[in-house]
Short mmCIF file of C-alpha atoms and ligand atoms in Angstrom, two decimals:
data_model
loop_
_atom_site.label_atom_id
_atom_site.label_comp_id
_atom_site.label_asym_id
_atom_site.label_seq_id
_atom_site.Cartn_x
_atom_site.Cartn_y
_atom_site.Cartn_z
CA MET I 1 19.09 54.62 -54.98
CA PRO I 2 16.39 56.87 -53.50
CA GLY I 3 14.04 59.01 -55.56
CA LEU I 4 13.66 59.36 -59.28
CA THR I 5 14.64 62.09 -61.74
CA HIS I 6 12.09 63.69 -64.05
CA PRO I 7 13.47 61.83 -67.14
CA GLU I 8 13.30 58.52 -65.24
CA ILE I 9 9.68 59.15 -64.25
CA LEU I 10 8.85 60.02 -67.84
CA GLN I 11 10.57 56.91 -69.14
CA TRP I 12 8.57 54.70 -66.80
CA LEU I 13 5.31 56.39 -67.75
CA ARG I 14 6.06 55.66 -71.42
CA GLN I 15 7.42 52.15 -70.80
CA PRO I 16 5.17 49.63 -72.58
CA ASP I 17 7.11 46.47 -71.72
CA SER I 18 5.40 44.47 -68.99
CA ALA I 19 8.54 42.55 -67.97
CA ALA I 20 10.37 45.86 -67.42
CA LEU I 21 7.39 47.24 -65.52
CA GLU I 22 7.51 44.31 -63.11
CA GLN I 23 10.76 45.86 -61.83
CA LEU I 24 9.02 49.16 -61.17
CA PHE I 25 6.14 47.51 -59.31
CA ALA I 26 8.53 45.35 -57.28
CA ARG I 27 10.57 48.41 -56.31
CA ALA I 28 7.44 50.32 -55.29
CA ASP I 29 6.18 47.37 -53.25
CA ALA I 30 9.54 47.00 -51.47
CA THR I 31 9.61 50.77 -50.76
CA ARG I 32 6.10 50.55 -49.34
CA ARG I 33 7.04 47.65 -47.07
CA THR I 34 10.19 49.35 -45.80
CA HIS I 35 8.61 52.72 -45.09
CA VAL I 36 4.99 52.07 -44.09
CA GLY I 37 4.89 48.30 -43.53
CA ASP I 38 2.14 45.80 -44.29
CA ALA I 39 -0.73 47.61 -42.55
CA VAL I 40 -3.61 48.82 -44.72
CA HIS I 41 -5.48 51.71 -43.15
CA LEU I 42 -9.22 52.08 -43.58
CA ARG I 43 -10.66 55.59 -43.94
CA GLY I 44 -14.44 55.74 -43.98
CA LEU I 45 -15.71 58.19 -46.60
CA ILE I 46 -18.84 60.17 -45.69
CA GLU I 47 -20.15 62.16 -48.66
CA ILE I 48 -21.92 64.86 -46.66
CA SER I 49 -23.31 66.99 -49.50
CA ASN I 50 -23.49 66.87 -53.30
CA HIS I 51 -24.27 70.58 -53.69
CA CYS I 52 -21.53 72.36 -55.61
CA VAL I 53 -20.95 75.88 -56.88
CA ARG I 54 -18.19 74.86 -59.31
CA GLN I 55 -18.36 73.86 -62.97
CA CYS I 56 -15.41 71.46 -63.21
CA LEU I 57 -15.57 70.01 -66.70
CA TYR I 58 -15.18 66.38 -65.58
CA CYS I 59 -17.37 66.14 -62.50
CA GLY I 60 -20.91 64.80 -62.30
CA LEU I 61 -21.69 67.15 -59.39
CA ARG I 62 -20.96 70.33 -61.41
CA ALA I 63 -23.42 73.13 -60.67
CA ALA I 64 -24.84 73.21 -64.20
CA ARG I 65 -26.40 69.76 -63.82
CA ALA I 66 -30.00 69.59 -62.70
CA ILE I 67 -29.68 66.58 -60.40
CA PRO I 68 -31.30 65.87 -57.02
CA ARG I 69 -29.13 67.49 -54.36
CA TYR I 70 -28.81 66.57 -50.67
CA ARG I 71 -27.07 67.60 -47.48
CA MET I 72 -26.70 65.12 -44.64
CA SER I 73 -27.89 66.22 -41.23
CA ARG I 74 -25.53 66.48 -38.32
CA GLU I 75 -27.13 63.41 -36.73
CA GLU I 76 -26.75 61.37 -39.93
CA ILE I 77 -23.06 62.25 -40.10
CA LEU I 78 -22.55 61.34 -36.44
CA GLN I 79 -24.30 58.00 -37.03
CA CYS I 80 -21.81 57.26 -39.81
CA ALA I 81 -18.90 58.24 -37.56
CA ARG I 82 -20.16 55.90 -34.83
CA GLN I 83 -20.45 53.15 -37.41
CA ALA I 84 -16.83 53.82 -38.47
CA VAL I 85 -15.76 53.18 -34.88
CA LEU I 86 -17.78 49.95 -34.72
CA LEU I 87 -16.25 48.75 -37.98
CA GLY I 88 -12.75 49.40 -36.63
CA PHE I 89 -11.82 52.31 -38.91
CA GLY I 90 -9.30 54.88 -37.65
CA THR I 91 -10.41 57.85 -39.75
CA VAL I 92 -13.48 59.41 -41.28
CA VAL I 93 -13.28 61.65 -44.32
CA LEU I 94 -16.03 64.25 -44.67
CA GLN I 95 -16.28 65.06 -48.37
CA ALA I 96 -18.60 67.31 -50.36
CA GLY I 97 -18.86 69.48 -53.42
CA GLU I 98 -17.88 73.09 -52.87
CA ASP I 99 -20.98 73.83 -50.85
CA PHE I 100 -21.22 77.16 -49.09
CA GLY I 101 -24.57 76.02 -47.70
CA LEU I 102 -22.47 74.06 -45.23
CA ALA I 103 -21.88 76.90 -42.79
CA PRO I 104 -18.31 77.03 -41.50
CA GLU I 105 -19.43 77.05 -37.86
CA TRP I 106 -21.74 74.09 -38.47
CA ILE I 107 -18.84 72.06 -39.94
CA ALA I 108 -16.67 73.09 -36.98
CA GLU I 109 -19.32 71.83 -34.58
CA VAL I 110 -19.63 68.47 -36.39
CA VAL I 111 -15.84 68.08 -36.22
CA ARG I 112 -15.82 68.98 -32.50
CA VAL I 113 -18.49 66.39 -31.69
CA ILE I 114 -16.77 63.60 -33.65
CA LYS I 115 -13.45 64.44 -31.98
CA SER I 116 -14.95 64.51 -28.50
CA GLU I 117 -17.12 61.38 -28.86
CA THR I 118 -14.76 59.10 -30.81
CA PRO I 119 -11.05 58.33 -31.19
CA LEU I 120 -11.30 58.97 -34.95
CA ALA I 121 -8.98 61.15 -36.98
CA VAL I 122 -11.07 63.57 -39.03
CA THR I 123 -10.18 64.44 -42.61
CA LEU I 124 -12.01 67.17 -44.49
CA SER I 125 -12.35 67.29 -48.28
CA LEU I 126 -14.57 70.26 -48.96
CA GLY I 127 -12.83 71.88 -51.91
CA GLU I 128 -11.28 75.33 -52.14
CA ARG I 129 -12.15 77.25 -49.01
CA LEU I 130 -11.15 80.50 -47.33
CA PRO I 131 -8.16 80.68 -44.98
CA ASP I 132 -10.42 81.67 -42.04
CA GLU I 133 -12.62 78.61 -42.59
CA LEU I 134 -9.65 76.27 -42.84
CA ARG I 135 -8.25 77.77 -39.62
CA LEU I 136 -11.59 77.44 -37.81
CA TRP I 137 -11.88 73.74 -38.71
CA ARG I 138 -8.30 73.05 -37.75
CA GLN I 139 -8.96 74.68 -34.37
CA ALA I 140 -12.10 72.55 -34.03
CA GLY I 141 -9.86 69.49 -34.25
CA ALA I 142 -9.79 68.48 -37.94
CA ASP I 143 -6.58 66.55 -38.47
CA ARG I 144 -6.24 66.38 -42.23
CA TYR I 145 -7.44 67.98 -45.45
CA LEU I 146 -7.61 66.44 -48.89
CA LEU I 147 -7.54 68.63 -51.97
CA ARG I 148 -6.34 67.16 -55.23
CA PHE I 149 -4.57 69.68 -57.45
CA GLU I 150 -5.77 67.49 -60.38
CA THR I 151 -2.97 68.63 -62.71
CA SER I 152 0.17 70.73 -62.21
CA ASP I 153 -0.13 72.16 -65.73
CA PRO I 154 -1.57 75.67 -65.38
CA GLU I 155 -3.19 75.71 -68.83
CA LEU I 156 -4.90 72.35 -68.49
CA TYR I 157 -5.92 73.29 -64.94
CA ALA I 158 -7.53 76.53 -66.12
CA ARG I 159 -9.28 74.78 -69.03
CA ILE I 160 -11.02 72.20 -66.84
CA HIS I 161 -11.73 74.43 -63.82
CA PRO I 162 -13.75 77.47 -64.89
CA LEU I 163 -13.34 80.30 -62.39
CA ARG I 164 -16.18 81.16 -60.06
CA GLY I 165 -16.71 84.85 -60.80
CA ALA I 166 -13.59 86.78 -59.94
CA THR I 167 -12.45 84.35 -57.25
CA PRO I 168 -8.97 83.07 -58.14
CA SER I 169 -8.26 79.34 -57.90
CA ASP I 170 -5.01 78.33 -56.24
CA ARG I 171 -5.12 74.77 -54.97
CA ILE I 172 -1.36 74.51 -54.57
CA GLY I 173 -1.37 77.73 -52.49
CA GLN I 174 -4.13 76.28 -50.32
CA LEU I 175 -2.15 73.06 -49.81
CA ARG I 176 0.87 75.06 -48.63
CA PHE I 177 -1.27 77.18 -46.31
CA MET I 178 -2.93 74.12 -44.78
CA ARG I 179 0.45 72.59 -44.09
CA GLN I 180 1.51 75.83 -42.30
CA ILE I 181 -1.50 75.77 -40.01
CA GLY I 182 -0.89 72.19 -38.99
CA TYR I 183 -3.05 69.95 -41.14
CA GLU I 184 -1.73 66.68 -42.51
CA VAL I 185 -2.16 67.42 -46.17
CA GLY I 186 -3.34 65.18 -48.98
CA SER I 187 -3.60 65.86 -52.67
CA GLY I 188 -3.62 63.92 -55.91
CA VAL I 189 -4.57 63.82 -59.56
CA MET I 190 -6.74 62.05 -62.08
CA VAL I 191 -4.86 59.99 -64.65
CA GLY I 192 -5.96 60.35 -68.27
CA ILE I 193 -7.76 63.70 -68.23
CA PRO I 194 -8.28 64.65 -71.91
CA GLY I 195 -5.35 66.90 -72.78
CA GLN I 196 -3.04 65.45 -70.09
CA THR I 197 0.34 64.37 -71.49
CA CYS I 198 2.94 62.04 -69.98
CA GLU I 199 5.19 65.08 -69.58
CA MET I 200 2.51 66.77 -67.44
CA LEU I 201 1.90 63.64 -65.36
CA ALA I 202 5.63 63.32 -64.70
CA CYS I 203 5.58 66.92 -63.41
CA ASP I 204 2.59 66.07 -61.19
CA ILE I 205 4.55 63.22 -59.59
CA GLY I 206 7.54 65.51 -59.07
CA LEU I 207 5.26 68.05 -57.39
CA PHE I 208 3.92 65.40 -54.98
CA GLY I 209 7.50 65.05 -53.77
CA GLN I 210 8.15 68.80 -53.56
CA LEU I 211 4.99 69.41 -51.57
CA ASP I 212 6.02 66.61 -49.20
CA LEU I 213 2.44 65.35 -49.10
CA ASP I 214 1.16 63.10 -46.32
CA MET I 215 -1.39 61.48 -48.60
CA VAL I 216 -1.76 61.19 -52.38
CA GLY I 217 -4.96 59.99 -54.06
CA ILE I 218 -4.58 58.80 -57.64
CA GLY I 219 -7.39 57.47 -59.79
CA PRO I 220 -8.29 57.18 -63.46
CA PHE I 221 -10.31 59.89 -65.15
CA LEU I 222 -13.71 58.30 -65.79
CA ALA I 223 -15.78 60.01 -68.45
CA HIS I 224 -19.17 61.16 -67.19
CA PRO I 225 -21.38 61.45 -70.28
CA GLN I 226 -23.33 64.37 -68.83
CA THR I 227 -20.23 66.56 -68.45
CA PRO I 228 -18.27 68.49 -71.11
CA LEU I 229 -15.20 66.22 -70.81
CA GLY I 230 -17.36 63.11 -71.05
CA ASP I 231 -19.12 64.28 -74.18
CA PRO I 232 -18.04 61.95 -77.02
CA ALA I 233 -17.95 65.01 -79.32
CA THR I 234 -15.14 66.57 -77.25
CA PRO I 235 -11.82 65.99 -79.01
CA SER I 236 -9.29 64.32 -76.72
CA ALA I 237 -6.16 62.46 -77.81
CA ALA I 238 -3.52 65.15 -77.52
CA GLU I 239 -0.18 63.92 -78.76
CA ASP I 240 1.43 62.02 -75.89
CA GLN I 241 -2.05 61.78 -74.27
CA VAL I 242 -2.05 59.77 -71.04
CA PRO I 243 -4.51 56.87 -71.44
CA SER I 244 -7.07 56.49 -68.70
CA THR I 245 -6.20 52.84 -68.02
CA GLU I 246 -5.57 50.71 -64.99
CA LEU I 247 -1.94 50.21 -66.03
CA MET I 248 -1.31 53.96 -66.22
CA VAL I 249 -2.84 54.46 -62.76
CA LEU I 250 -0.73 51.64 -61.30
CA LYS I 251 2.44 53.12 -62.81
CA THR I 252 1.55 56.50 -61.32
CA VAL I 253 0.89 54.98 -57.88
CA ALA I 254 4.18 53.05 -58.02
CA LEU I 255 6.22 56.10 -59.07
CA THR I 256 4.53 58.17 -56.36
CA ARG I 257 5.46 55.58 -53.72
CA ILE I 258 9.11 55.83 -54.77
CA VAL I 259 9.03 59.66 -54.79
CA CYS I 260 7.04 59.91 -51.51
CA PRO I 261 8.12 56.78 -49.57
CA GLN I 262 6.23 57.62 -46.37
CA ALA I 263 3.01 58.94 -47.82
CA ASN I 264 -0.33 57.23 -47.40
CA LEU I 265 -1.50 56.10 -50.84
CA PRO I 266 -5.05 54.81 -51.29
CA ALA I 267 -6.08 52.17 -53.80
CA THR I 268 -8.97 54.37 -54.89
CA THR I 269 -12.60 53.57 -55.64
CA ALA I 270 -12.05 54.91 -59.17
CA LEU I 271 -9.30 52.32 -59.65
CA ALA I 272 -11.71 49.65 -58.41
CA THR I 273 -14.24 50.99 -60.91
CA ILE I 274 -12.06 50.38 -64.00
CA ASN I 275 -11.17 46.91 -62.72
CA THR I 276 -13.92 45.70 -60.42
CA THR I 277 -12.34 42.24 -60.07
CA ASP I 278 -9.00 43.11 -58.55
CA GLY I 279 -8.20 46.77 -59.17
CA ARG I 280 -8.00 47.36 -55.42
CA GLU I 281 -5.53 44.50 -54.94
CA HIS I 282 -3.38 45.78 -57.79
CA GLY I 283 -3.34 49.21 -56.13
CA LEU I 284 -2.10 47.69 -52.86
CA GLU I 285 0.55 45.68 -54.72
CA SER I 286 1.89 48.73 -56.58
CA GLY I 287 2.66 50.88 -53.56
CA GLY I 288 -0.77 51.49 -52.00
CA ASN I 289 -1.47 51.18 -48.26
CA VAL I 290 -4.96 52.67 -47.74
CA PHE I 291 -8.58 51.82 -48.65
CA MET I 292 -11.38 54.35 -48.42
CA PRO I 293 -14.64 52.43 -48.00
CA ILE I 294 -17.79 54.47 -48.54
CA LEU I 295 -19.86 54.98 -45.38
CA THR I 296 -22.43 57.31 -46.93
CA PRO I 297 -25.90 55.88 -46.32
CA ALA I 298 -28.30 54.95 -49.11
CA PRO I 299 -29.87 56.75 -50.94
CA TYR I 300 -27.27 59.52 -50.73
CA ARG I 301 -24.42 57.36 -52.01
CA GLN I 302 -26.20 56.89 -55.36
CA MET I 303 -26.63 60.67 -55.56
CA TYR I 304 -22.92 61.42 -55.10
CA GLU I 305 -22.23 60.47 -58.67
CA ILE I 306 -18.97 62.22 -59.57
CA TYR I 307 -18.58 59.59 -62.29
CA PRO I 308 -20.93 56.79 -63.37
CA GLY I 309 -20.68 53.13 -62.42
CA LYS I 310 -18.81 53.74 -59.15
CA ALA I 311 -17.60 50.47 -57.62
CA CYS I 312 -19.28 49.27 -54.42
CA VAL I 313 -22.06 51.84 -54.61
CA ASP I 314 -24.73 49.18 -54.18
CA GLU I 315 -23.14 47.73 -51.05
CA ASN I 316 -23.72 48.95 -47.54
CA ALA I 317 -20.89 49.85 -45.16
CA THR I 318 -20.91 46.48 -43.40
CA GLN I 319 -20.68 44.51 -46.65
CA CYS I 320 -17.97 46.80 -47.92
CA ASN I 321 -15.97 46.43 -44.71
CA HIS I 322 -16.20 42.65 -44.90
CA CYS I 323 -15.15 42.51 -48.56
CA LEU I 324 -12.20 44.86 -48.10
CA ARG I 325 -10.89 42.98 -45.06
CA MET I 326 -11.05 39.76 -47.04
CA ARG I 327 -9.11 41.34 -49.92
CA ILE I 328 -6.46 42.65 -47.51
CA GLY I 329 -6.11 39.27 -45.79
CA ARG I 330 -5.73 37.42 -49.09
CA LEU I 331 -2.69 39.55 -49.90
CA GLY I 332 -1.06 38.61 -46.60
CA ARG I 333 -1.52 42.17 -45.31
CA PHE I 334 -3.46 43.33 -42.24
CA VAL I 335 -5.79 46.19 -41.28
CA GLY I 336 -3.93 49.00 -39.51
CA SER I 337 -5.16 50.11 -36.11
CA GLY I 338 -5.44 53.71 -34.92
CA PRO I 339 -5.59 56.82 -37.07
CA GLY I 340 -2.77 55.80 -39.43
CA SER I 341 -1.07 59.16 -39.65
CA ARG I 342 1.90 59.58 -41.93
CA ILE I 343 4.97 58.03 -40.36
CA SER I 344 7.68 60.59 -40.77
CA SER I 345 11.31 59.96 -39.99
CA SER I 346 11.88 63.73 -40.05
CA LEU I 347 9.68 64.28 -36.98
N1 SAH A 1 -15.21 69.17 -53.90
C1 SAH A 1 -14.09 68.41 -53.38
C2 SAH A 1 -14.26 66.91 -53.59
C3 SAH A 1 -14.33 66.52 -55.03
S1 SAH A 1 -14.65 64.83 -55.39
C4 SAH A 1 -12.85 68.92 -54.05
O1 SAH A 1 -12.95 69.68 -55.00
O2 SAH A 1 -11.77 68.59 -53.57
C5 SAH A 1 -13.10 64.11 -55.15
C6 SAH A 1 -12.28 63.82 -56.39
O3 SAH A 1 -13.00 63.06 -57.34
C7 SAH A 1 -11.84 65.01 -57.19
O4 SAH A 1 -10.75 65.65 -56.60
C8 SAH A 1 -11.50 64.41 -58.54
O5 SAH A 1 -10.11 64.11 -58.66
C9 SAH A 1 -12.30 63.11 -58.56
N2 SAH A 1 -13.23 63.12 -59.70
C10 SAH A 1 -14.17 64.01 -60.01
N3 SAH A 1 -14.74 63.70 -61.19
C11 SAH A 1 -14.13 62.59 -61.65
C12 SAH A 1 -14.24 61.80 -62.84
N4 SAH A 1 -15.12 62.10 -63.81
N5 SAH A 1 -13.43 60.72 -62.96
C13 SAH A 1 -12.57 60.41 -61.99
N6 SAH A 1 -12.39 61.12 -60.86
C14 SAH A 1 -13.17 62.20 -60.69
#
């Protein structure tokens, strides 16, 4: 029985019984094995800038915060990309706040150099950007773009993403446009945003399927005390509020695997942060098939604090690589070779 209906998704999200949930996790794991196999792909994350013009209510990089800001140089980024090759990764992800100090042509040049010097797939995750910029980077060779829509509920979306002047915000429109111009497209949500209900989360999962995403990143909302949503005085607990727990994230990953059988699903760093012992393993056992080790060099990685207490932030890339490979091996899985693009039977 392929797929899931909206009421079925909702029922699973509200299912408290662990014996019943074992069935869901087993089904997700079997779907993962059938459609994407036992390989776990490694995508090296390079956090190239923590400057941001936005005021997202949950994010530690929001413009209102007076924190030390940095931009990596072109040479520093290339060093990280070369290290990704040496560590056997197939992809690098260049991520940043919404930073218009990163000139579009400069980004294009960095992409061109990585593509010409290495066999890496290049993913960009630079926030909401203009169609011309997205086109320029695609032409420069960028393969993929990650932009989480965070929630499919328009009211919750608007509440947590203040507009920047008169510029409209349309992440779903941008995802569709990027697909049209040939990117592999990734999106995702946070689980347990204050005000997020199970009904909304079920709609998010349905939308992953409708958008036919190549990659879906799902992590828990982690309160950052220096942001409006992390302020203990902010009322949360809507009726039917999604808890920001490991179990809720694992259910969401499992349901997403069933709805998007061929998508690449990372066991995220945020998941590893709420369960540092074996959150990553649980992610891989509930439908996940990707890890995104952080390649950002010290001291920048400490400064890219979207939420506090990020897992692995005190490790360097070599230690992280070693630890993740060990975790993958212990599960009887193996590290995927090559870029690890979405395997699509429709192609
Ligand atoms: N500027 C880029 C990258 C943002 S950081 C963009 O807007 O796409 C990447 C992701 O981190 C975000 O999409 C968000 O889902 C997640 N994130 C931000 N703050 C968080 C928090 N407090 N807890 C958990 N995840 C968070």
